[in-house]
Tab-separated table of N, CA and C in Angstrom:
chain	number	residue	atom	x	y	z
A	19	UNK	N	20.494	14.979	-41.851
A	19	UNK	CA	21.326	14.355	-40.831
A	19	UNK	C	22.793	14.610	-41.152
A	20	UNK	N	23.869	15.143	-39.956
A	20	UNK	CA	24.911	15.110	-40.584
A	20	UNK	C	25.841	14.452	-41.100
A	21	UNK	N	26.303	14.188	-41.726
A	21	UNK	CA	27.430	13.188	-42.274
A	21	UNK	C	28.616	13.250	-42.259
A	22	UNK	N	29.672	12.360	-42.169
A	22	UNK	CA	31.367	12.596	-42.354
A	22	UNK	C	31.579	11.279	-43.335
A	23	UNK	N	31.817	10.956	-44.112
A	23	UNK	CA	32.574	9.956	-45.233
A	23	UNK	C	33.778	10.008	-46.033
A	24	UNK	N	33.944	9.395	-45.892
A	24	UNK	CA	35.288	8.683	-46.904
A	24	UNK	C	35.191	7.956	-47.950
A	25	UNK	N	35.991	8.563	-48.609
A	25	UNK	CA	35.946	8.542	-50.148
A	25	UNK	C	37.771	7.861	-50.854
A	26	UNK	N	37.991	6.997	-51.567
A	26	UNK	CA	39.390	6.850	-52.525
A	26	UNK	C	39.063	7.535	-53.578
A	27	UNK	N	40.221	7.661	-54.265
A	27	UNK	CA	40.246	8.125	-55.593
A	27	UNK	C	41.901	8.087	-56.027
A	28	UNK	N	41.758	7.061	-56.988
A	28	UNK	CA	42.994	6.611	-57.526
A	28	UNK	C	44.030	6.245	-56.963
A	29	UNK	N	43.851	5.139	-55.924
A	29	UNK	CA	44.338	4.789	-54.582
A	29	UNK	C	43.760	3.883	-53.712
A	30	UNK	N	44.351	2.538	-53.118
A	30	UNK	CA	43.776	1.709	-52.403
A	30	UNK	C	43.936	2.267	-50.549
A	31	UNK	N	43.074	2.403	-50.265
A	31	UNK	CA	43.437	2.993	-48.955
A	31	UNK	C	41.794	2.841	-47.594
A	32	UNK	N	42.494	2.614	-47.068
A	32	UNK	CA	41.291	2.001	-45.444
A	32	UNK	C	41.631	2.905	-44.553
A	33	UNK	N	41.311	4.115	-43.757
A	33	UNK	CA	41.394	4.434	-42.483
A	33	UNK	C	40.528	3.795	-41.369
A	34	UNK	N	41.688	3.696	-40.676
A	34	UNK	CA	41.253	2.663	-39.353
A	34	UNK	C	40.644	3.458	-38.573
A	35	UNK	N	39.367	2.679	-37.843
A	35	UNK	CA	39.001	3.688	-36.516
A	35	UNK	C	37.797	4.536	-37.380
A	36	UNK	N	37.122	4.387	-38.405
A	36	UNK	CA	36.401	5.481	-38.932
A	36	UNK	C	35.601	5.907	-37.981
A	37	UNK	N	34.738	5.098	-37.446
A	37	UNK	CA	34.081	5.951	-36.595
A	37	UNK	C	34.200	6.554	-35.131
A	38	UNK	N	35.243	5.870	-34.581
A	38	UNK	CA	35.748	7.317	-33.655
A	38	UNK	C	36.221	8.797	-34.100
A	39	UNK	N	36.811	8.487	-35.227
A	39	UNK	CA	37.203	9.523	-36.356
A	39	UNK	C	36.314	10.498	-36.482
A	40	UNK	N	34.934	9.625	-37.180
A	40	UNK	CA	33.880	10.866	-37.296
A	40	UNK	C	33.554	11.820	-36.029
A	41	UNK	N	33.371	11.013	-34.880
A	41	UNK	CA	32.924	11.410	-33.765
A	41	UNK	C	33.857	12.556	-33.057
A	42	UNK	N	35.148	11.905	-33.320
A	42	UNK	CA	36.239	13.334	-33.059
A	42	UNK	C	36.229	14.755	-33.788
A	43	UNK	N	36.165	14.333	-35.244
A	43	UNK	CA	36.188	15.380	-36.370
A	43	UNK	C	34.996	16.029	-35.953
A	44	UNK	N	33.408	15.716	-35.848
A	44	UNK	CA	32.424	16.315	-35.588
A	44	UNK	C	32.159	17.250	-34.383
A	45	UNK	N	32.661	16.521	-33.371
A	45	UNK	CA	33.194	17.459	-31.536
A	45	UNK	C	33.773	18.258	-32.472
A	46	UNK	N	34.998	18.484	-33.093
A	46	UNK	CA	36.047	19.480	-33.067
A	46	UNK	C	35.036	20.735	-33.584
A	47	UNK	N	34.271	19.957	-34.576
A	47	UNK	CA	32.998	21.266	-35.080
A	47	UNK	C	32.068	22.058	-34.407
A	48	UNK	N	31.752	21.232	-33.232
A	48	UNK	CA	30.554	21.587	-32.766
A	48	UNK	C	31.495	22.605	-31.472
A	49	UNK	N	32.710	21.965	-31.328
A	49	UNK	CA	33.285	22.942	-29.730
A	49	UNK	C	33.789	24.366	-30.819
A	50	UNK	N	33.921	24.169	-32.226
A	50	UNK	CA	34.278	25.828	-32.226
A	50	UNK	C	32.905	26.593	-32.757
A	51	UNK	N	32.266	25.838	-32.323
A	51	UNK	CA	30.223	27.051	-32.800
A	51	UNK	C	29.829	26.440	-34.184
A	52	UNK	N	30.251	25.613	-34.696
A	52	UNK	CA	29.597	25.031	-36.068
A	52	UNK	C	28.643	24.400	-35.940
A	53	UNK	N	28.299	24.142	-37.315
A	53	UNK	CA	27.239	22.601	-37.182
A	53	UNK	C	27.184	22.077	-38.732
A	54	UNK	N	27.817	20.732	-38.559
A	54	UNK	CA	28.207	20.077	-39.191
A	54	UNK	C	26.879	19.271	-40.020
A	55	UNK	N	27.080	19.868	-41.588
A	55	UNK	CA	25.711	19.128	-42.489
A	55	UNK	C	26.616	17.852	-43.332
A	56	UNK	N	27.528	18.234	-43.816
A	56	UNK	CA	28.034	17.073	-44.784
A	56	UNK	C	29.841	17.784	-44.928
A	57	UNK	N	30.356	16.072	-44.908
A	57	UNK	CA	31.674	16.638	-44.961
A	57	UNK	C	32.644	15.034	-45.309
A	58	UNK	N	33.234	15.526	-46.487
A	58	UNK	CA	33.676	13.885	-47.398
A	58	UNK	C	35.070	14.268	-47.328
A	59	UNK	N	35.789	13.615	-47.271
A	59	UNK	CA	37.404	13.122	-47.200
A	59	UNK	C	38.039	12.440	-48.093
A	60	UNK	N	38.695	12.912	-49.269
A	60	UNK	CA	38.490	11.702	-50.203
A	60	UNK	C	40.142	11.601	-50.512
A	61	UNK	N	40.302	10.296	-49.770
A	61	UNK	CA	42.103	10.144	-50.066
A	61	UNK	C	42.363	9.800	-51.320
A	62	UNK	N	43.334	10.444	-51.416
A	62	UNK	CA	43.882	10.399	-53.042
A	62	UNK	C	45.409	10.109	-53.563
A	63	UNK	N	45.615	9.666	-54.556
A	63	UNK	CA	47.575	10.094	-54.631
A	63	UNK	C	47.838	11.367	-55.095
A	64	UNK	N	48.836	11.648	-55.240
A	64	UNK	CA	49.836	12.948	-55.352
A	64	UNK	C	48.852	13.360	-56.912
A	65	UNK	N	49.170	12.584	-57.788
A	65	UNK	CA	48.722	12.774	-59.200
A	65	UNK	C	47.743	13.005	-59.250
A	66	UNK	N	46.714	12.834	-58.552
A	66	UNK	CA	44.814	13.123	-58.447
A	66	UNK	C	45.158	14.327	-58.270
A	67	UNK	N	45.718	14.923	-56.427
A	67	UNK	CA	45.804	16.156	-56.027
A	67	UNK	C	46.422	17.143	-57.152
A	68	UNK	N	47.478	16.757	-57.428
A	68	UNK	CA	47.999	17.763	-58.292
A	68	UNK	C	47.237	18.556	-59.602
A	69	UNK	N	46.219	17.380	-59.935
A	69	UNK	CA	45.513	17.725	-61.253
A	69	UNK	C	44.454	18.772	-60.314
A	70	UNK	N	43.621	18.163	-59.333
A	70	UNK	CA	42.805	19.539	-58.675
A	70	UNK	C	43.513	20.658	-58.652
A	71	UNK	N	44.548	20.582	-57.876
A	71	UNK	CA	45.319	22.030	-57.606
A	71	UNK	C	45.674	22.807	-59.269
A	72	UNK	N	45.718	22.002	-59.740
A	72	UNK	CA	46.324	22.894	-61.239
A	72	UNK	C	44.772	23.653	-61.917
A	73	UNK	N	44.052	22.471	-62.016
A	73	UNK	CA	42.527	23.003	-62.854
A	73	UNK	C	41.757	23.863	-61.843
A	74	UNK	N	41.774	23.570	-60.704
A	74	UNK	CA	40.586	24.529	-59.513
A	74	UNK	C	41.472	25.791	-59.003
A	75	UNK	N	42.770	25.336	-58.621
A	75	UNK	CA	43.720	26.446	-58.252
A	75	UNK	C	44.629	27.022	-58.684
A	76	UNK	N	45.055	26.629	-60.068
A	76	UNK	CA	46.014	27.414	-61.102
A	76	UNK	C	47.221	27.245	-59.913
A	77	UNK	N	47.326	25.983	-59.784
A	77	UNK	CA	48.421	25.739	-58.965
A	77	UNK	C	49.460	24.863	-59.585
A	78	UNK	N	50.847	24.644	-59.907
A	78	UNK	CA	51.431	23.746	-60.380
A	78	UNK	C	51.994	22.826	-59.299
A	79	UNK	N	51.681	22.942	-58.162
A	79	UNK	CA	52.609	22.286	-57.154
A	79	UNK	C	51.832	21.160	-56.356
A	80	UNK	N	52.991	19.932	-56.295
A	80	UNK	CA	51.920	18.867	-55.191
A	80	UNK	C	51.810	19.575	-53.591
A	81	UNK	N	51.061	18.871	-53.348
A	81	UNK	CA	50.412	19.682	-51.826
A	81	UNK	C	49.602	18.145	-50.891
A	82	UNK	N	49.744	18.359	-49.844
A	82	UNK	CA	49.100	17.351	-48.963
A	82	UNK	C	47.631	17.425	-48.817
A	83	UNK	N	47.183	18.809	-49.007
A	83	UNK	CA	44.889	18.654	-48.998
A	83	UNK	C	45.031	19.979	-50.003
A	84	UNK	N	44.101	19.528	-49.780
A	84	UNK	CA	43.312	20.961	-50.721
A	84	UNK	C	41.608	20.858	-49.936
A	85	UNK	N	41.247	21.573	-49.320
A	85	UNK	CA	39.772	21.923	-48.623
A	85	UNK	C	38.684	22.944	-49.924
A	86	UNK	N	37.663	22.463	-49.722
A	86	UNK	CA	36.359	23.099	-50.924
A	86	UNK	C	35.290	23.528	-49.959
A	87	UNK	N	35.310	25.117	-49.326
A	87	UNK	CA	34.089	24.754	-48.669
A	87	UNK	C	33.122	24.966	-49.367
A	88	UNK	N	32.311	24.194	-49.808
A	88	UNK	CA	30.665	24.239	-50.074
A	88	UNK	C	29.757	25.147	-49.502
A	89	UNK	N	29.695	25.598	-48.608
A	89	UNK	CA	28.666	26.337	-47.807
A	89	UNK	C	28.327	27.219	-48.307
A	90	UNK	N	26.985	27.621	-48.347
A	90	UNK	CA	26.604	29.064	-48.324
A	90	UNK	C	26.087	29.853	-46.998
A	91	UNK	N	26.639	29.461	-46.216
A	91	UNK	CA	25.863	30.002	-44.762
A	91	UNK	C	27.058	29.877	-43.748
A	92	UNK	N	27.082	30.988	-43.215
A	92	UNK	CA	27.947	31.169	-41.971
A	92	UNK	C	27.725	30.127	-40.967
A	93	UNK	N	28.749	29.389	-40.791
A	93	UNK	CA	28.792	28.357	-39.701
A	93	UNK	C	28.417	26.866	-39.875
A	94	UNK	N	28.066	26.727	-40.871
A	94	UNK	CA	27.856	25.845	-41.586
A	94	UNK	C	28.291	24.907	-42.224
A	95	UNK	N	28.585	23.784	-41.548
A	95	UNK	CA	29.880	22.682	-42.989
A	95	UNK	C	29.548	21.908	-43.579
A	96	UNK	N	29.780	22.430	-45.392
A	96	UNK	CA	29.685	21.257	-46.371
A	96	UNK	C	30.573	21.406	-46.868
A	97	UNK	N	31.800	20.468	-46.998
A	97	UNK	CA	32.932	20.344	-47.421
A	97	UNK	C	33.289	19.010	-48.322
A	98	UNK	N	34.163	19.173	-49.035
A	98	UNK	CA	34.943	18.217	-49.577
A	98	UNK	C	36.268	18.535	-49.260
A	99	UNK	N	37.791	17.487	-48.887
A	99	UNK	CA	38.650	17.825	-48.322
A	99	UNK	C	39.531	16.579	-48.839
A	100	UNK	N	40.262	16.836	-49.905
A	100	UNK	CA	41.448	15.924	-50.871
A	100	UNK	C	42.509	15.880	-50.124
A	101	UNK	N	42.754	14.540	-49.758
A	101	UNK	CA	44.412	14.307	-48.891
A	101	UNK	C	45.296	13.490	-50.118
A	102	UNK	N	46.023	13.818	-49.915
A	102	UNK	CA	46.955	13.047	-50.646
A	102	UNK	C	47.781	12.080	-49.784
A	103	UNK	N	47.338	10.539	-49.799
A	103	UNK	CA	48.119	9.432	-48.573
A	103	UNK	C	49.638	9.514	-49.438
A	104	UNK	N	50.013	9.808	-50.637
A	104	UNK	CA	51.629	9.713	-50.614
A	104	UNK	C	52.498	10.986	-49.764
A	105	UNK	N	51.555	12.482	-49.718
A	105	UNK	CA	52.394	13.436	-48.770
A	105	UNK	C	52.281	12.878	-47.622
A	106	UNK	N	50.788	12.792	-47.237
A	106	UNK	CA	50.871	12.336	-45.222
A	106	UNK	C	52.333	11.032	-45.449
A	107	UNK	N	52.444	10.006	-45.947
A	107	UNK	CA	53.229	9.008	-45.612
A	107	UNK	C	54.583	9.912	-45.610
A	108	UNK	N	54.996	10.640	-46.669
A	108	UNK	CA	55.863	11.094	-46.581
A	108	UNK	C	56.167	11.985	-45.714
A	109	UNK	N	55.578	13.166	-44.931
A	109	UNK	CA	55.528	13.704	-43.707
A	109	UNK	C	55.627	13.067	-42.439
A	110	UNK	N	55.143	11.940	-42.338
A	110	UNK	CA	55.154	11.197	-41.371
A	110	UNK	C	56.432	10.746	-41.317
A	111	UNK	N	57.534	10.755	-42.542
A	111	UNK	CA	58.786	10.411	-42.373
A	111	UNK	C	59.617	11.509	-42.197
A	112	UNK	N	58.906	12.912	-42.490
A	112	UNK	CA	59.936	13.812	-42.312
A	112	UNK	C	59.725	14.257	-40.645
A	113	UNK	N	58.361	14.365	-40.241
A	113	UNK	CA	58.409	14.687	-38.834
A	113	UNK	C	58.557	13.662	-37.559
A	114	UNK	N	59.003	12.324	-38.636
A	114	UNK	CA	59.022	11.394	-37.338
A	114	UNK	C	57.591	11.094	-36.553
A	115	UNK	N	56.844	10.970	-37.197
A	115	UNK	CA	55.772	10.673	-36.904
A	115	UNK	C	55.053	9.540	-36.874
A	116	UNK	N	54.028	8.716	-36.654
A	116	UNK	CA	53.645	7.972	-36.929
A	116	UNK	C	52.400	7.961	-38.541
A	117	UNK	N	52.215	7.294	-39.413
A	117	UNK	CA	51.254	7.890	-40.547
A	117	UNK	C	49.855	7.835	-40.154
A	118	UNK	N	49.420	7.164	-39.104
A	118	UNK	CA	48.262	7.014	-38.526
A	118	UNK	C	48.053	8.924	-37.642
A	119	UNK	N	48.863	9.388	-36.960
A	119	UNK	CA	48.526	10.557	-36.498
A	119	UNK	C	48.921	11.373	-37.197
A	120	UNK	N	49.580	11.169	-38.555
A	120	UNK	CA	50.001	12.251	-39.389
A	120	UNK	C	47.924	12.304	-40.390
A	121	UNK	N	47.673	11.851	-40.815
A	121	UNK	CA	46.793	11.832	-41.683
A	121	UNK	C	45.672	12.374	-40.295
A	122	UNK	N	45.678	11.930	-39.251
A	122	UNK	CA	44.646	13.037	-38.305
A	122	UNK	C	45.002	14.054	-38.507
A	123	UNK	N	46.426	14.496	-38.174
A	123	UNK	CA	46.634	16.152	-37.987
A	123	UNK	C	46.386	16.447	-39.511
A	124	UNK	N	46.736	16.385	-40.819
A	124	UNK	CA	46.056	16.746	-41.647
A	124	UNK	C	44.478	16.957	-42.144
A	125	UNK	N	44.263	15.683	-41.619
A	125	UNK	CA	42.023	16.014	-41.683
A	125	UNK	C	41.392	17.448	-41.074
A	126	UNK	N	42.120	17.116	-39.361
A	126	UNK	CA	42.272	18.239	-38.791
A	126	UNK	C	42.535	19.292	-39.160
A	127	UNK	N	43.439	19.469	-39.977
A	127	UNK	CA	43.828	20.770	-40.071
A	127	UNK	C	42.499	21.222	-41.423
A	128	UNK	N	42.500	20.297	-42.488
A	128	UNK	CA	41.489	20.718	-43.264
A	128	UNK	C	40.052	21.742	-42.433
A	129	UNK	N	39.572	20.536	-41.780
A	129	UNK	CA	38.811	21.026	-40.646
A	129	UNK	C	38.956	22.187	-39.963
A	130	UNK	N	40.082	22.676	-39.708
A	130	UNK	CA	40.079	23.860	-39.120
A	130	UNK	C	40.347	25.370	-40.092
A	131	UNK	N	40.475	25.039	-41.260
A	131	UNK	CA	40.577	25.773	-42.509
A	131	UNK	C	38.952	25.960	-42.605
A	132	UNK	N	38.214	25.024	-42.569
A	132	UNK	CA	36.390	25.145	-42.622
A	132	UNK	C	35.933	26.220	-41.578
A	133	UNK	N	36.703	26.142	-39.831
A	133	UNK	CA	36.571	27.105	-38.863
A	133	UNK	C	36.866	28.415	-39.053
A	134	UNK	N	37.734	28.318	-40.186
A	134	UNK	CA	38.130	30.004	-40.198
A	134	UNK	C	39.409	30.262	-39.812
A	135	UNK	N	40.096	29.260	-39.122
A	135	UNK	CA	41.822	29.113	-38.753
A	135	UNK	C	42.571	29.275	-40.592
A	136	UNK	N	43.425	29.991	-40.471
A	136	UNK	CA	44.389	30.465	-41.564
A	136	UNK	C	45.525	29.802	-41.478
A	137	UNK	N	46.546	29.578	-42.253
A	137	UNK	CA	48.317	29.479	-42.074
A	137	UNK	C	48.906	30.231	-42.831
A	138	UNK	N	48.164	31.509	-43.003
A	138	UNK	CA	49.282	32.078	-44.004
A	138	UNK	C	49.928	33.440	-43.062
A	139	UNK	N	51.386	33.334	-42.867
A	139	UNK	CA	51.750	34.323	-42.000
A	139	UNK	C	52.138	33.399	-40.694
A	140	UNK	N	52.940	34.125	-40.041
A	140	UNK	CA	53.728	33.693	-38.587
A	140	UNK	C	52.398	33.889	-37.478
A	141	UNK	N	52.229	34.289	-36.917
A	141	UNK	CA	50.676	34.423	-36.069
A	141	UNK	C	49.641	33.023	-36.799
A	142	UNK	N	49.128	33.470	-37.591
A	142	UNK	CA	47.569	32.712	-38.128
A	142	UNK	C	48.475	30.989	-38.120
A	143	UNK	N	49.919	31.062	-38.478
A	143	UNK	CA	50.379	29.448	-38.843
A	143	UNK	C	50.473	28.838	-37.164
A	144	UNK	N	51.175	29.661	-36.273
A	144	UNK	CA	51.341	29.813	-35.025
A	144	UNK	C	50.069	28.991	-34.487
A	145	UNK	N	48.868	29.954	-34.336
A	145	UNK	CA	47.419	29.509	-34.199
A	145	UNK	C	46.767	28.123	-34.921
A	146	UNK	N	47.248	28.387	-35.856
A	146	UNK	CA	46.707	27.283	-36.238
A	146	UNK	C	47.651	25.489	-36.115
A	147	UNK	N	49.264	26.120	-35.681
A	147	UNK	CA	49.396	24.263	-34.933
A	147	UNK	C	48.919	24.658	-33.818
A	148	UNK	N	48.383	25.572	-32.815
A	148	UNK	CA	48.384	25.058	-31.693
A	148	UNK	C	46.725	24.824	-31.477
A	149	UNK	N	45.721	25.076	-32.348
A	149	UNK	CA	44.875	24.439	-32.668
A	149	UNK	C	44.861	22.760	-32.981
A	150	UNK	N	45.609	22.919	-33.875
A	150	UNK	CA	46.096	21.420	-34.009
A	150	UNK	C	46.099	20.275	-33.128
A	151	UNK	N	47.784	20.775	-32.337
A	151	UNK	CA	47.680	20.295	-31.235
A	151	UNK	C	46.963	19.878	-30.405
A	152	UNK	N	45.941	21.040	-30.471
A	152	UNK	CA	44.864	20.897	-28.686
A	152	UNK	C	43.937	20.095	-29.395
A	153	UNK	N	43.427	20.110	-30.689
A	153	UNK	CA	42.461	19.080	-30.745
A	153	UNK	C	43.232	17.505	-31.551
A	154	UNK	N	44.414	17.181	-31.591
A	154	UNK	CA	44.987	16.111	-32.023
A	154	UNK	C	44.366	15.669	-30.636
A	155	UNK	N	45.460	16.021	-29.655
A	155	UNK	CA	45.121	15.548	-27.990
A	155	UNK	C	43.856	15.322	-27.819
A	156	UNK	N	42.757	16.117	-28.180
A	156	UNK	CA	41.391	15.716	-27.946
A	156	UNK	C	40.802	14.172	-28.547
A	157	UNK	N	41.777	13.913	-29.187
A	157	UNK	CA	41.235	12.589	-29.822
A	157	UNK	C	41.116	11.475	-28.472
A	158	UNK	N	41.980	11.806	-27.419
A	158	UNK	CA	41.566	10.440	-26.332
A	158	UNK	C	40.364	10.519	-25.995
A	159	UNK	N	39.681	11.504	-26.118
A	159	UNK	CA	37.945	11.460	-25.064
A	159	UNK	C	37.591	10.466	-26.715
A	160	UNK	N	37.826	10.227	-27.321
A	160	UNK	CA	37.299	9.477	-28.446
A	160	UNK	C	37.758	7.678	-28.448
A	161	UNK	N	38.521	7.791	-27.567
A	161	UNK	CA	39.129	6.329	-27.468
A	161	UNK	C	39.873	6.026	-28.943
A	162	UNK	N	40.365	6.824	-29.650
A	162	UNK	CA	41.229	6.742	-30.089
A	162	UNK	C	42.885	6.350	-30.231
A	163	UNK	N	43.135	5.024	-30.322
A	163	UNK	CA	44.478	4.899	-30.228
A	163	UNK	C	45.206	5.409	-31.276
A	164	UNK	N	46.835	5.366	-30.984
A	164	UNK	CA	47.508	5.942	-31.887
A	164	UNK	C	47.848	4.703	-32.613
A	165	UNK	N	47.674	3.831	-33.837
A	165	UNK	CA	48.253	2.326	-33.924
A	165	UNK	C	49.469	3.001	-34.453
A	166	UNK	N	50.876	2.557	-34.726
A	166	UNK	CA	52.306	3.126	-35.276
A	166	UNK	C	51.840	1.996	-36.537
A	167	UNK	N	51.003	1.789	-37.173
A	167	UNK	CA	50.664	0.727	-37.896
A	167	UNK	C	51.150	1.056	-39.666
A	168	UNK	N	51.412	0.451	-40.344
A	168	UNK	CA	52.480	1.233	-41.825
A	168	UNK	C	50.685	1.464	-42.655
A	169	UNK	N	50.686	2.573	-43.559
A	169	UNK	CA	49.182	2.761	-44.762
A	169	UNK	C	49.051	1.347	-45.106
């Protein structure tokens, strides 16, 4: 059966709305040809992320997700997908955003890193906000409100 869950890790944190959430995140899978087996979200702080990115990605730098796809099969999603709630909060202050639709467009975007959408380069980054976009907006067939509500 497929699954979507949420996960903390080193961090007190509740997303509101989980299950319209799932129900959005899962549409977004199924409208680009997927099919969704298992797929965990596990919010984290900066200091969790950073230690993944350094040991899995020989990365020294903080970062807002880091996506793992699991799969061995074309089209297929088993994922794990690390947010960091201190970047989304902080993005949400640099783009004027609210942190409630900042941490969607990030899930999202994880999600669309699982589709095969890229950001590396002017074109693939291009494509991939306006992916974004079109399925942020898709969140109303979900009855999704936006709350402006603080983490």
């Amino acid at each position: 059966m497929p699954a979507i869950s949420f996960f903390t890790e080193s961090i007190s944190y509740s997303l509101p709305q989980k299950l319209k959430i799932k129900k959005w995140v899962k549409a977004t899978i199924e409208k680009e040809g997927y099919q969704l087996q298992e797929l965990n979200f596990i919010f984290c702080s900066d200091e969790y992320l950073l230690s993944i990115n350094q040991q899995y990605l020989n990365h020294d730098t903080y970062t807002d997700i880091i996506t793992f796809d699991n799969s061995e099969e074309e089209k297929l999603i088993i994922s794990d997908i690390f947010i960091s709630i201190e970047r989304v909060k902080e993005n949400a202050k640099i783009y004027k955003t609210s942190a409630f639709d900042e941490v969607c467009r990030i899930m999202i975007h994880g999600t669309l890193h699982l589709l095969g959408y890229k950001d590396k380069g002017k074109a693939a980054k291009t494509l991939m906000t306006q992916k974004e976009d079109e399925y942020l907006a898709y969140r109303s067939e979900f009855g999704l409100v936006y709350p402006p509500l603080p983490f």
